[in-house]
Tab-separated table of C-alpha atoms in Angstrom:
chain	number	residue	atom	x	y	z
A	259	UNK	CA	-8.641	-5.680	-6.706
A	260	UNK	CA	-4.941	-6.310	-7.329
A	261	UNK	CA	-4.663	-8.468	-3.950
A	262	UNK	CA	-8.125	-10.269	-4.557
A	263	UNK	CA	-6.726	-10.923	-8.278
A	264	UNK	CA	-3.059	-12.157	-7.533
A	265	UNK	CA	-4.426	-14.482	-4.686
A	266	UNK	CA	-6.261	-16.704	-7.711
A	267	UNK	CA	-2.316	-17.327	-9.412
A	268	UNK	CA	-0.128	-20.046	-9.263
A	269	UNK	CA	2.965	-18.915	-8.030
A	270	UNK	CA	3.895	-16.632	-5.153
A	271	UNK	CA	6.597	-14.483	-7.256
A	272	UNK	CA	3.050	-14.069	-9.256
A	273	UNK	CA	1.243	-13.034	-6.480
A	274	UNK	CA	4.393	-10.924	-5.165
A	275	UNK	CA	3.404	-8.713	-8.684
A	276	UNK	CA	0.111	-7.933	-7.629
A	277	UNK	CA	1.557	-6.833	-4.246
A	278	UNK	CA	3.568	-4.652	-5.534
A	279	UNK	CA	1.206	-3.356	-7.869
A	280	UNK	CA	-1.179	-2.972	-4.492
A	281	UNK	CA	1.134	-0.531	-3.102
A	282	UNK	CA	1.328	1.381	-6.082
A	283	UNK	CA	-2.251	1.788	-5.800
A	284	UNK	CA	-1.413	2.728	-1.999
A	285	UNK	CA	0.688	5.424	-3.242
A	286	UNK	CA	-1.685	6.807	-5.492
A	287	UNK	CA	-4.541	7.068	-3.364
A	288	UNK	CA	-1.855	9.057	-0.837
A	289	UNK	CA	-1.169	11.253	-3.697
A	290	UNK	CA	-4.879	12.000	-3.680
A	291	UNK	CA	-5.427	12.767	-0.417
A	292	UNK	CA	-2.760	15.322	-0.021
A	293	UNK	CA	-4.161	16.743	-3.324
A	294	UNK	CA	-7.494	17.094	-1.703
A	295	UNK	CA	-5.724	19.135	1.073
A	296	UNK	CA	-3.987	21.474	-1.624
A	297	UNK	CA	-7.577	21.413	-2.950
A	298	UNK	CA	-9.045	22.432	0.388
A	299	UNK	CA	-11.371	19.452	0.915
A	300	UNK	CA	-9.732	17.733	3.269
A	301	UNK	CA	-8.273	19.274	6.662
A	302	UNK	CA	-4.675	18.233	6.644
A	303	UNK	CA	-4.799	17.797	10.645
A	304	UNK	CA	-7.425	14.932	9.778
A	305	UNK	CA	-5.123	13.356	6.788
A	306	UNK	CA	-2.312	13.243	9.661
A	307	UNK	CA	-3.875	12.314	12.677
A	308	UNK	CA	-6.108	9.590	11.195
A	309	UNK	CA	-5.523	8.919	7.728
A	310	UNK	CA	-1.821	8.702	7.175
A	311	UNK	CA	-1.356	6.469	10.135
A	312	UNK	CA	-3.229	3.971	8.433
A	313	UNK	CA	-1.944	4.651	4.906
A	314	UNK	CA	1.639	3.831	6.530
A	315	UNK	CA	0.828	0.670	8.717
A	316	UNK	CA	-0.718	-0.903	5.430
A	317	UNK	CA	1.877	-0.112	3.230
A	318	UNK	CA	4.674	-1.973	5.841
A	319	UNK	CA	2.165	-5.063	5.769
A	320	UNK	CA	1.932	-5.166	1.680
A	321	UNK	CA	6.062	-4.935	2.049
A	322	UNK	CA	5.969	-7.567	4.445
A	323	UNK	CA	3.756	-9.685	2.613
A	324	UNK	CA	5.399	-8.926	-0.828
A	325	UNK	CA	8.752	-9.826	1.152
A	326	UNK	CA	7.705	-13.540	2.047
A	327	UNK	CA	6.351	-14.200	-1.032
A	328	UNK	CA	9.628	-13.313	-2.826
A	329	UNK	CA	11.366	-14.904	0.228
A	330	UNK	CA	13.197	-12.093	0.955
A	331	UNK	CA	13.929	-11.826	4.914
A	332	UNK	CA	15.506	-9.033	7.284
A	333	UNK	CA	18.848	-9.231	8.523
Protein backbone atom coordinates (compact mmCIF):
# COMPACT_ATOMS: atom_id res chain seq x y z
CA UNK A 1 0.00 0.00 0.00
CA UNK A 2 2.63 2.58 0.95
CA UNK A 3 4.55 2.02 -2.54
CA UNK A 4 1.18 1.84 -4.60
CA UNK A 5 0.18 5.18 -2.59
CA UNK A 6 3.50 7.30 -2.89
CA UNK A 7 3.74 6.37 -6.69
CA UNK A 8 0.32 8.70 -7.23
CA UNK A 9 2.55 12.05 -5.59
CA UNK A 10 4.17 14.74 -7.13
CA UNK A 11 7.51 14.79 -6.05
CA UNK A 12 10.11 12.06 -5.64
CA UNK A 13 11.36 13.30 -2.00
CA UNK A 14 7.37 12.52 -1.59
CA UNK A 15 7.54 9.31 -2.89
CA UNK A 16 11.07 8.72 -1.08
CA UNK A 17 8.50 8.98 2.32
CA UNK A 18 6.46 6.24 1.36
CA UNK A 19 9.65 4.21 0.72
CA UNK A 20 10.80 4.59 3.72
CA UNK A 21 7.67 4.04 5.35
CA UNK A 22 7.64 0.59 3.03
CA UNK A 23 10.56 -0.66 4.81
CA UNK A 24 9.23 0.04 8.03
CA UNK A 25 6.49 -2.13 7.13
CA UNK A 26 9.40 -4.62 5.95
CA UNK A 27 10.69 -4.54 9.35
CA UNK A 28 7.61 -5.20 10.99
CA UNK A 29 6.48 -8.05 9.15
CA UNK A 30 10.30 -9.52 10.05
CA UNK A 31 9.47 -8.83 13.56
CA UNK A 32 6.51 -11.12 13.03
CA UNK A 33 7.96 -13.85 11.62
CA UNK A 34 10.62 -14.39 14.15
CA UNK A 35 7.76 -13.97 16.70
CA UNK A 36 5.96 -16.80 15.08
CA UNK A 37 9.17 -18.90 15.60
CA UNK A 38 9.31 -17.89 19.44
CA UNK A 39 5.61 -18.80 19.09
CA UNK A 40 6.38 -22.18 17.56
CA UNK A 41 4.47 -21.76 14.28
CA UNK A 42 6.97 -21.30 12.10
CA UNK A 43 10.22 -23.61 11.81
CA UNK A 44 13.07 -21.19 12.07
CA UNK A 45 15.17 -23.40 9.44
CA UNK A 46 12.25 -22.36 6.95
CA UNK A 47 12.31 -18.43 8.10
CA UNK A 48 16.22 -18.73 7.22
CA UNK A 49 16.54 -20.73 4.34
CA UNK A 50 13.61 -19.21 2.42
CA UNK A 51 12.08 -16.40 4.03
CA UNK A 52 14.79 -14.13 5.26
CA UNK A 53 16.62 -14.29 2.00
CA UNK A 54 13.88 -12.60 0.49
CA UNK A 55 13.02 -10.27 3.38
CA UNK A 56 16.80 -8.99 2.89
CA UNK A 57 17.05 -8.72 -1.02
CA UNK A 58 13.79 -6.49 -0.84
CA UNK A 59 14.76 -4.39 1.78
CA UNK A 60 18.34 -3.44 -0.31
CA UNK A 61 15.94 -2.68 -3.39
CA UNK A 62 13.45 -0.25 -1.23
CA UNK A 63 17.07 1.40 -0.04
CA UNK A 64 18.08 1.56 -3.45
CA UNK A 65 15.03 2.92 -4.70
CA UNK A 66 14.53 5.33 -1.69
CA UNK A 67 18.31 6.33 -2.52
CA UNK A 68 17.59 7.61 -6.20
CA UNK A 69 14.68 9.23 -5.36
CA UNK A 70 16.46 11.36 -2.70
CA UNK A 71 19.44 11.36 -5.14
CA UNK A 72 21.63 10.04 -2.85
CA UNK A 73 24.48 7.83 -4.66
CA UNK A 74 27.37 5.41 -3.38
CA UNK A 75 30.80 6.41 -3.25
Amino acid sequence: MNIAEGSGRHSKKDFARFIRNAIGSLLETDACFKIAIDLAYLEDKKYQDEIHPLLEELFYKLIGFEKFLIGKREK
